[in-house]
PDB file of C-alpha atoms and ligand atoms in Angstrom:
ATOM      1  CA  UNK A 127      84.274   7.424  -4.686  1.00 50.00           C
ATOM      2  CA  UNK A 128      83.642   6.802  -8.360  1.00 65.00           C
ATOM      3  CA  UNK A 129      79.864   6.984  -8.524  1.00 92.00           C
ATOM      4  CA  UNK A 130      77.982   9.872 -10.063  1.00 97.00           C
ATOM      5  CA  UNK A 131      76.091  11.957  -7.488  1.00 98.00           C
ATOM      6  CA  UNK A 132      72.381  12.376  -8.262  1.00 98.00           C
ATOM      7  CA  UNK A 133      71.342  15.883  -7.223  1.00 99.00           C
ATOM      8  CA  UNK A 134      68.338  18.177  -7.520  1.00 98.00           C
ATOM      9  CA  UNK A 135      68.328  21.929  -8.079  1.00 98.00           C
ATOM     10  CA  UNK A 136      65.559  24.128  -6.668  1.00 98.00           C
ATOM     11  CA  UNK A 137      64.830  27.419  -8.404  1.00 98.00           C
ATOM     12  CA  UNK A 138      62.241  30.198  -8.454  1.00 98.00           C
ATOM     13  CA  UNK A 139      63.528  32.457 -11.227  1.00 98.00           C
ATOM     14  CA  UNK A 140      66.089  32.839 -13.942  1.00 97.00           C
ATOM     15  CA  UNK A 141      68.114  29.786 -12.989  1.00 98.00           C
ATOM     16  CA  UNK A 142      71.555  31.026 -13.979  1.00 98.00           C
ATOM     17  CA  UNK A 143      73.139  29.137 -11.074  1.00 98.00           C
ATOM     18  CA  UNK A 144      71.245  26.001 -12.096  1.00 98.00           C
ATOM     19  CA  UNK A 145      72.686  26.416 -15.600  1.00 98.00           C
ATOM     20  CA  UNK A 146      76.177  26.893 -14.174  1.00 98.00           C
ATOM     21  CA  UNK A 147      75.737  23.620 -12.262  1.00 98.00           C
ATOM     22  CA  UNK A 148      74.456  21.875 -15.394  1.00 98.00           C
ATOM     23  CA  UNK A 149      77.470  23.209 -17.307  1.00 98.00           C
ATOM     24  CA  UNK A 150      79.826  21.892 -14.636  1.00 98.00           C
ATOM     25  CA  UNK A 151      78.213  18.463 -14.893  1.00 98.00           C
ATOM     26  CA  UNK A 152      78.809  18.529 -18.645  1.00 98.00           C
ATOM     27  CA  UNK A 153      82.421  19.672 -18.285  1.00 98.00           C
ATOM     28  CA  UNK A 154      83.123  17.007 -15.665  1.00 98.00           C
ATOM     29  CA  UNK A 155      83.826  19.508 -12.845  1.00 98.00           C
ATOM     30  CA  UNK A 156      80.934  17.894 -10.970  1.00 98.00           C
ATOM     31  CA  UNK A 157      80.949  14.122 -10.923  1.00 98.00           C
ATOM     32  CA  UNK A 158      77.180  13.957 -10.753  1.00 98.00           C
ATOM     33  CA  UNK A 159      73.954  14.348 -12.656  1.00 98.00           C
ATOM     34  CA  UNK A 160      70.904  16.523 -12.149  1.00 98.00           C
ATOM     35  CA  UNK A 161      67.879  14.332 -11.453  1.00 98.00           C
ATOM     36  CA  UNK A 162      65.342  17.141 -11.168  1.00 98.00           C
ATOM     37  CA  UNK A 163      65.004  20.897 -11.492  1.00 98.00           C
ATOM     38  CA  UNK A 164      62.097  21.884  -9.275  1.00 98.00           C
ATOM     39  CA  UNK A 165      60.483  25.308  -9.158  1.00 98.00           C
ATOM     40  CA  UNK A 166      57.813  26.621  -6.811  1.00 98.00           C
ATOM     41  CA  UNK A 167      56.692  28.946  -9.626  1.00 97.00           C
ATOM     42  CA  UNK A 168      55.359  27.851 -12.998  1.00 97.00           C
ATOM     43  CA  UNK A 169      56.633  31.083 -14.587  1.00 98.00           C
ATOM     44  CA  UNK A 170      60.280  30.625 -13.562  1.00 98.00           C
ATOM     45  CA  UNK A 171      62.376  31.296 -16.671  1.00 98.00           C
ATOM     46  CA  UNK A 172      64.881  28.674 -15.543  1.00 98.00           C
ATOM     47  CA  UNK A 173      62.354  25.886 -16.166  1.00 98.00           C
ATOM     48  CA  UNK A 174      62.400  26.340 -19.936  1.00 98.00           C
ATOM     49  CA  UNK A 175      66.169  26.709 -19.897  1.00 98.00           C
ATOM     50  CA  UNK A 176      66.481  23.435 -17.975  1.00 98.00           C
ATOM     51  CA  UNK A 177      64.041  21.598 -20.251  1.00 98.00           C
ATOM     52  CA  UNK A 178      65.972  22.926 -23.244  1.00 97.00           C
ATOM     53  CA  UNK A 179      69.025  21.139 -21.881  1.00 96.00           C
ATOM     54  CA  UNK A 180      67.116  17.905 -21.513  1.00 97.00           C
ATOM     55  CA  UNK A 181      66.763  18.124 -17.714  1.00 98.00           C
ATOM     56  CA  UNK A 182      63.696  16.778 -15.933  1.00 98.00           C
ATOM     57  CA  UNK A 183      61.666  19.692 -14.594  1.00 98.00           C
ATOM     58  CA  UNK A 184      58.808  19.889 -12.170  1.00 98.00           C
ATOM     59  CA  UNK A 185      56.647  22.685 -10.787  1.00 98.00           C
ATOM     60  CA  UNK A 186      55.745  22.286  -7.151  1.00 98.00           C
ATOM     61  CA  UNK A 187      53.612  25.305  -6.340  1.00 97.00           C
ATOM     62  CA  UNK A 188      52.272  25.766  -2.827  1.00 96.00           C
ATOM     63  CA  UNK A 189      48.569  24.997  -2.603  1.00 95.00           C
ATOM     64  CA  UNK A 190      46.009  27.406  -1.165  1.00 94.00           C
ATOM     65  CA  UNK A 191      46.235  27.374   2.606  1.00 94.00           C
ATOM     66  CA  UNK A 192      49.143  24.944   2.656  1.00 95.00           C
ATOM     67  CA  UNK A 193      51.538  25.648   5.509  1.00 95.00           C
ATOM     68  CA  UNK A 194      55.324  25.481   5.346  1.00 94.00           C
ATOM     69  CA  UNK A 195      55.481  22.043   6.919  1.00 95.00           C
ATOM     70  CA  UNK A 196      53.017  20.481   4.474  1.00 96.00           C
ATOM     71  CA  UNK A 197      54.804  22.051   1.514  1.00 97.00           C
ATOM     72  CA  UNK A 198      58.128  20.782   2.850  1.00 96.00           C
ATOM     73  CA  UNK A 199      56.750  17.244   3.074  1.00 96.00           C
ATOM     74  CA  UNK A 200      55.547  17.339  -0.547  1.00 97.00           C
ATOM     75  CA  UNK A 201      58.910  18.654  -1.635  1.00 97.00           C
ATOM     76  CA  UNK A 202      60.634  15.944   0.367  1.00 97.00           C
ATOM     77  CA  UNK A 203      58.543  13.281  -1.396  1.00 97.00           C
ATOM     78  CA  UNK A 204      59.386  14.698  -4.826  1.00 97.00           C
ATOM     79  CA  UNK A 205      63.110  14.741  -4.001  1.00 98.00           C
ATOM     80  CA  UNK A 206      63.109  11.201  -2.653  1.00 97.00           C
ATOM     81  CA  UNK A 207      61.153  10.012  -5.709  1.00 97.00           C
ATOM     82  CA  UNK A 208      63.740  11.688  -7.939  1.00 98.00           C
ATOM     83  CA  UNK A 209      66.512   9.894  -6.051  1.00 98.00           C
ATOM     84  CA  UNK A 210      68.377  13.052  -5.024  1.00 98.00           C
ATOM     85  CA  UNK A 211      71.446  12.591  -2.841  1.00 98.00           C
ATOM     86  CA  UNK A 212      72.015  16.342  -2.579  1.00 98.00           C
ATOM     87  CA  UNK A 213      69.732  19.337  -2.952  1.00 98.00           C
ATOM     88  CA  UNK A 214      71.137  22.616  -4.256  1.00 98.00           C
ATOM     89  CA  UNK A 215      69.004  25.684  -3.589  1.00 98.00           C
ATOM     90  CA  UNK A 216      69.664  28.125  -6.406  1.00 98.00           C
ATOM     91  CA  UNK A 217      67.524  31.207  -6.052  1.00 97.00           C
ATOM     92  CA  UNK A 218      64.696  29.235  -4.444  1.00 97.00           C
ATOM     93  CA  UNK A 219      62.629  31.975  -2.836  1.00 95.00           C
ATOM     94  CA  UNK A 220      60.663  29.914  -0.345  1.00 94.00           C
ATOM     95  CA  UNK A 221      61.678  29.494   3.275  1.00 91.00           C
ATOM     96  CA  UNK A 222      61.795  25.802   4.090  1.00 93.00           C
ATOM     97  CA  UNK A 223      60.576  24.530   7.435  1.00 93.00           C
ATOM     98  CA  UNK A 224      62.717  22.993  10.135  1.00 94.00           C
ATOM     99  CA  UNK A 225      61.502  19.470   9.390  1.00 94.00           C
ATOM    100  CA  UNK A 226      62.743  19.746   5.825  1.00 96.00           C
ATOM    101  CA  UNK A 227      66.084  21.191   6.904  1.00 95.00           C
ATOM    102  CA  UNK A 228      66.543  18.362   9.416  1.00 95.00           C
ATOM    103  CA  UNK A 229      65.587  15.680   6.879  1.00 95.00           C
ATOM    104  CA  UNK A 230      68.231  16.985   4.452  1.00 97.00           C
ATOM    105  CA  UNK A 231      70.838  17.972   7.024  1.00 97.00           C
ATOM    106  CA  UNK A 232      74.278  17.744   5.478  1.00 98.00           C
ATOM    107  CA  UNK A 233      72.822  17.247   1.998  1.00 98.00           C
ATOM    108  CA  UNK A 234      71.325  20.692   1.470  1.00 98.00           C
ATOM    109  CA  UNK A 235      73.340  23.587   0.056  1.00 98.00           C
ATOM    110  CA  UNK A 236      72.369  27.168  -0.717  1.00 98.00           C
ATOM    111  CA  UNK A 237      73.991  30.088  -2.474  1.00 98.00           C
ATOM    112  CA  UNK A 238      73.448  33.472  -0.905  1.00 98.00           C
ATOM    113  CA  UNK A 239      74.450  36.824  -2.451  1.00 98.00           C
ATOM    114  CA  UNK A 240      76.501  38.260   0.409  1.00 98.00           C
ATOM    115  CA  UNK A 241      79.543  37.529   2.522  1.00 98.00           C
ATOM    116  CA  UNK A 242      77.667  35.749   5.297  1.00 98.00           C
ATOM    117  CA  UNK A 243      77.156  36.296   8.168  1.00 97.00           C
ATOM    118  CA  UNK A 244      76.778  39.837   6.774  1.00 98.00           C
ATOM    119  CA  UNK A 245      73.461  40.604   5.074  1.00 98.00           C
ATOM    120  CA  UNK A 246      71.265  37.615   5.587  1.00 97.00           C
ATOM    121  CA  UNK A 247      67.885  37.892   3.857  1.00 95.00           C
ATOM    122  CA  UNK A 248      66.952  40.016   0.863  1.00 96.00           C
ATOM    123  CA  UNK A 249      68.297  43.067  -1.044  1.00 98.00           C
ATOM    124  CA  UNK A 250      71.854  42.256  -0.122  1.00 98.00           C
ATOM    125  CA  UNK A 251      73.545  44.308  -2.871  1.00 98.00           C
ATOM    126  CA  UNK A 252      71.558  47.439  -2.043  1.00 98.00           C
ATOM    127  CA  UNK A 253      72.241  47.053   1.663  1.00 98.00           C
ATOM    128  CA  UNK A 254      75.969  46.509   1.110  1.00 98.00           C
ATOM    129  CA  UNK A 255      76.149  49.630  -1.085  1.00 98.00           C
ATOM    130  CA  UNK A 256      74.172  51.721   1.403  1.00 98.00           C
ATOM    131  CA  UNK A 257      76.511  50.650   4.184  1.00 98.00           C
ATOM    132  CA  UNK A 258      79.540  51.705   2.111  1.00 98.00           C
ATOM    133  CA  UNK A 259      81.105  48.231   2.222  1.00 98.00           C
ATOM    134  CA  UNK A 260      84.479  47.858   0.530  1.00 97.00           C
ATOM    135  CA  UNK A 261      84.001  44.138   0.028  1.00 98.00           C
ATOM    136  CA  UNK A 262      81.001  42.144  -1.082  1.00 98.00           C
ATOM    137  CA  UNK A 263      80.322  38.743  -2.616  1.00 98.00           C
ATOM    138  CA  UNK A 264      78.493  35.476  -2.208  1.00 98.00           C
ATOM    139  CA  UNK A 265      78.530  32.396  -0.017  1.00 98.00           C
ATOM    140  CA  UNK A 266      77.752  28.713  -0.489  1.00 98.00           C
ATOM    141  CA  UNK A 267      76.658  27.225   2.813  1.00 98.00           C
ATOM    142  CA  UNK A 268      75.017  24.159   4.263  1.00 98.00           C
ATOM    143  CA  UNK A 269      71.419  24.905   5.135  1.00 97.00           C
ATOM    144  CA  UNK A 270      70.274  24.551   8.722  1.00 95.00           C
ATOM    145  CA  UNK A 271      67.029  25.533  10.384  1.00 93.00           C
ATOM    146  CA  UNK A 272      68.097  29.141  10.869  1.00 91.00           C
ATOM    147  CA  UNK A 273      67.815  31.234   7.698  1.00 89.00           C
ATOM    148  CA  UNK A 274      71.141  31.909   5.923  1.00 90.00           C
ATOM    149  CA  UNK A 275      73.050  30.796   9.001  1.00 93.00           C
ATOM    150  CA  UNK A 276      74.415  27.300   8.269  1.00 96.00           C
ATOM    151  CA  UNK A 277      78.158  26.600   8.033  1.00 98.00           C
ATOM    152  CA  UNK A 278      79.789  28.405   5.110  1.00 98.00           C
ATOM    153  CA  UNK A 279      81.815  26.355   2.626  1.00 98.00           C
ATOM    154  CA  UNK A 280      83.178  28.849   0.100  1.00 98.00           C
ATOM    155  CA  UNK A 281      82.871  32.579  -0.447  1.00 98.00           C
ATOM    156  CA  UNK A 282      83.422  34.615  -3.578  1.00 98.00           C
ATOM    157  CA  UNK A 283      84.771  38.050  -2.669  1.00 98.00           C
ATOM    158  CA  UNK A 284      85.107  41.174  -4.739  1.00 97.00           C
ATOM    159  CA  UNK A 285      85.952  44.822  -4.141  1.00 97.00           C
ATOM    160  CA  UNK A 286      83.067  47.258  -4.440  1.00 98.00           C
ATOM    161  CA  UNK A 287      84.012  49.833  -7.087  1.00 97.00           C
ATOM    162  CA  UNK A 288      83.318  53.532  -6.838  1.00 95.00           C
ATOM    163  CA  UNK A 289      80.259  54.125  -9.004  1.00 96.00           C
ATOM    164  CA  UNK A 290      78.899  50.594  -8.520  1.00 98.00           C
ATOM    165  CA  UNK A 291      75.124  50.423  -8.406  1.00 98.00           C
ATOM    166  CA  UNK A 292      72.912  47.497  -7.467  1.00 98.00           C
ATOM    167  CA  UNK A 293      72.895  46.211 -11.031  1.00 98.00           C
ATOM    168  CA  UNK A 294      76.632  46.352 -11.710  1.00 98.00           C
ATOM    169  CA  UNK A 295      77.431  44.845  -8.329  1.00 98.00           C
ATOM    170  CA  UNK A 296      74.906  42.052  -8.705  1.00 98.00           C
ATOM    171  CA  UNK A 297      76.262  41.202 -12.176  1.00 97.00           C
ATOM    172  CA  UNK A 298      79.804  40.794 -10.820  1.00 97.00           C
ATOM    173  CA  UNK A 299      78.598  38.810  -7.812  1.00 98.00           C
ATOM    174  CA  UNK A 300      76.711  36.470 -10.134  1.00 97.00           C
ATOM    175  CA  UNK A 301      79.891  35.766 -12.096  1.00 97.00           C
ATOM    176  CA  UNK A 302      81.406  34.644  -8.821  1.00 97.00           C
ATOM    177  CA  UNK A 303      78.322  32.603  -7.916  1.00 98.00           C
ATOM    178  CA  UNK A 304      78.737  30.668 -11.139  1.00 98.00           C
ATOM    179  CA  UNK A 305      82.297  29.796 -10.124  1.00 98.00           C
ATOM    180  CA  UNK A 306      81.864  28.928  -6.465  1.00 98.00           C
ATOM    181  CA  UNK A 307      78.615  26.943  -6.583  1.00 98.00           C
ATOM    182  CA  UNK A 308      79.856  24.366  -9.100  1.00 98.00           C
ATOM    183  CA  UNK A 309      83.075  24.144  -7.130  1.00 98.00           C
ATOM    184  CA  UNK A 310      81.280  23.367  -3.851  1.00 98.00           C
ATOM    185  CA  UNK A 311      78.935  20.824  -5.456  1.00 98.00           C
ATOM    186  CA  UNK A 312      81.931  19.287  -7.229  1.00 98.00           C
ATOM    187  CA  UNK A 313      83.703  18.870  -3.882  1.00 98.00           C
ATOM    188  CA  UNK A 314      80.601  17.266  -2.393  1.00 98.00           C
ATOM    189  CA  UNK A 315      80.212  14.894  -5.348  1.00 98.00           C
ATOM    190  CA  UNK A 316      83.862  13.894  -5.068  1.00 98.00           C
ATOM    191  CA  UNK A 317      83.430  13.121  -1.377  1.00 98.00           C
ATOM    192  CA  UNK A 318      85.793  15.958  -0.432  1.00 98.00           C
ATOM    193  CA  UNK A 319      83.111  18.101   1.210  1.00 98.00           C
ATOM    194  CA  UNK A 320      81.108  16.571   4.001  1.00 97.00           C
ATOM    195  CA  UNK A 321      78.970  17.411   6.986  1.00 98.00           C
ATOM    196  CA  UNK A 322      79.920  16.109  10.413  1.00 97.00           C
ATOM    197  CA  UNK A 323      79.038  17.179  13.954  1.00 95.00           C
ATOM    198  CA  UNK A 324      77.120  20.211  12.702  1.00 95.00           C
ATOM    199  CA  UNK A 325      80.059  21.524  10.688  1.00 97.00           C
ATOM    200  CA  UNK A 326      81.403  21.546   7.143  1.00 98.00           C
ATOM    201  CA  UNK A 327      84.541  19.482   6.484  1.00 98.00           C
ATOM    202  CA  UNK A 328      86.757  19.758   3.438  1.00 98.00           C
ATOM    203  CA  UNK A 329      89.419  17.156   2.713  1.00 98.00           C
ATOM    204  CA  UNK A 330      89.089  15.812   6.255  1.00 97.00           C
ATOM    205  CA  UNK A 331      89.611  19.233   7.862  1.00 97.00           C
ATOM    206  CA  UNK A 332      86.904  21.071   9.737  1.00 98.00           C
ATOM    207  CA  UNK A 333      86.211  24.385   7.985  1.00 98.00           C
ATOM    208  CA  UNK A 334      86.336  27.073  10.625  1.00 96.00           C
ATOM    209  CA  UNK A 335      86.205  29.659   7.885  1.00 97.00           C
ATOM    210  CA  UNK A 336      85.030  29.315   4.311  1.00 98.00           C
ATOM    211  CA  UNK A 337      87.435  28.883   1.413  1.00 97.00           C
ATOM    212  CA  UNK A 338      87.837  32.278  -0.307  1.00 97.00           C
ATOM    213  CA  UNK A 339      87.765  32.877  -4.042  1.00 93.00           C
ATOM    214  CA  UNK A 340      88.539  36.414  -5.174  1.00 91.00           C
ATOM    215  CA  UNK A 341      87.467  38.082  -8.372  1.00 78.00           C
ATOM    216  CA  UNK A 342      90.180  40.395  -9.644  1.00 70.00           C
TER     217      UNK A 342
HETATM  218  C1  LIG B  93      71.308  34.478  -6.878  1.00 97.14           C
HETATM  219  O1  LIG B  93      71.783  35.780  -6.762  1.00 97.14           O
HETATM  220  C2  LIG B  93      71.495  33.735  -5.591  1.00 97.14           C
HETATM  221  O2  LIG B  93      72.568  34.160  -4.840  1.00 97.14           O
HETATM  222  C3  LIG B  93      70.220  34.035  -4.853  1.00 97.14           C
HETATM  223  O3  LIG B  93      69.226  34.114  -5.846  1.00 97.14           O
HETATM  224  C4  LIG B  93      69.809  34.457  -7.091  1.00 97.14           C
HETATM  225  C5  LIG B  93      69.399  33.425  -8.082  1.00 97.14           C
HETATM  226  O4  LIG B  93      69.776  33.744  -9.373  1.00 97.14           O
HETATM  227  N1  LIG B  93      69.980  33.031  -3.852  1.00 97.14           N
HETATM  228  P1  LIG B  93      69.596  32.691 -10.524  1.00 97.14           P
HETATM  229  O5  LIG B  93      68.122  32.318 -10.586  1.00 97.14           O
HETATM  230  O6  LIG B  93      70.469  31.512 -10.237  1.00 97.14           O
HETATM  231  O7  LIG B  93      70.012  33.417 -11.782  1.00 97.14           O
END
């Protein structure tokens, strides 16, 4: 495969993962190009950062009374219009409906700040610290209808240090996020990562467990 993969990045906040993906496009790690950075919030800091790098940005805020399905259909239209062949959720804080997940099955990735299946949902660093975990990290996974439950592709793992608090732990996890997300999207763009029979495949091998990247 020699073509450049057109992909969209969905954000709600700072957009540091979006910037890591943009950096990997520039460095050639991802053989692709970002066709749209879409935020559900007009005040997302990542929008200005994306525009500053010359990326096309769009705000798609939910309308009053709009349900999840209707929002998902508008988002779907925007992504199709942008010509996206892959959608990377990067801190997008809106739960997408089943119709959207089905429409993008196998072409929808997310990064989650925990070692899934542990700690789905929010406040993952706090919960991992409270539970006294020795290991923590982040996961890139294909998105399916069930929240944070689709097949994992790659995990960044790190040891929790004595004295870690939510902030220090989240900062180290983010460093790992910025390594593993570009790697996964790069694999997808190169045709190495694929979705088949409800599972993730890497280099023609079904991934029964995610690839592990460790931060020293
Ligand atoms: C990241 O921690 C990611 O794992 C989670 O949301 C956060 C987004 O951060 N899904 P950023 O906007 O990419 O800086």
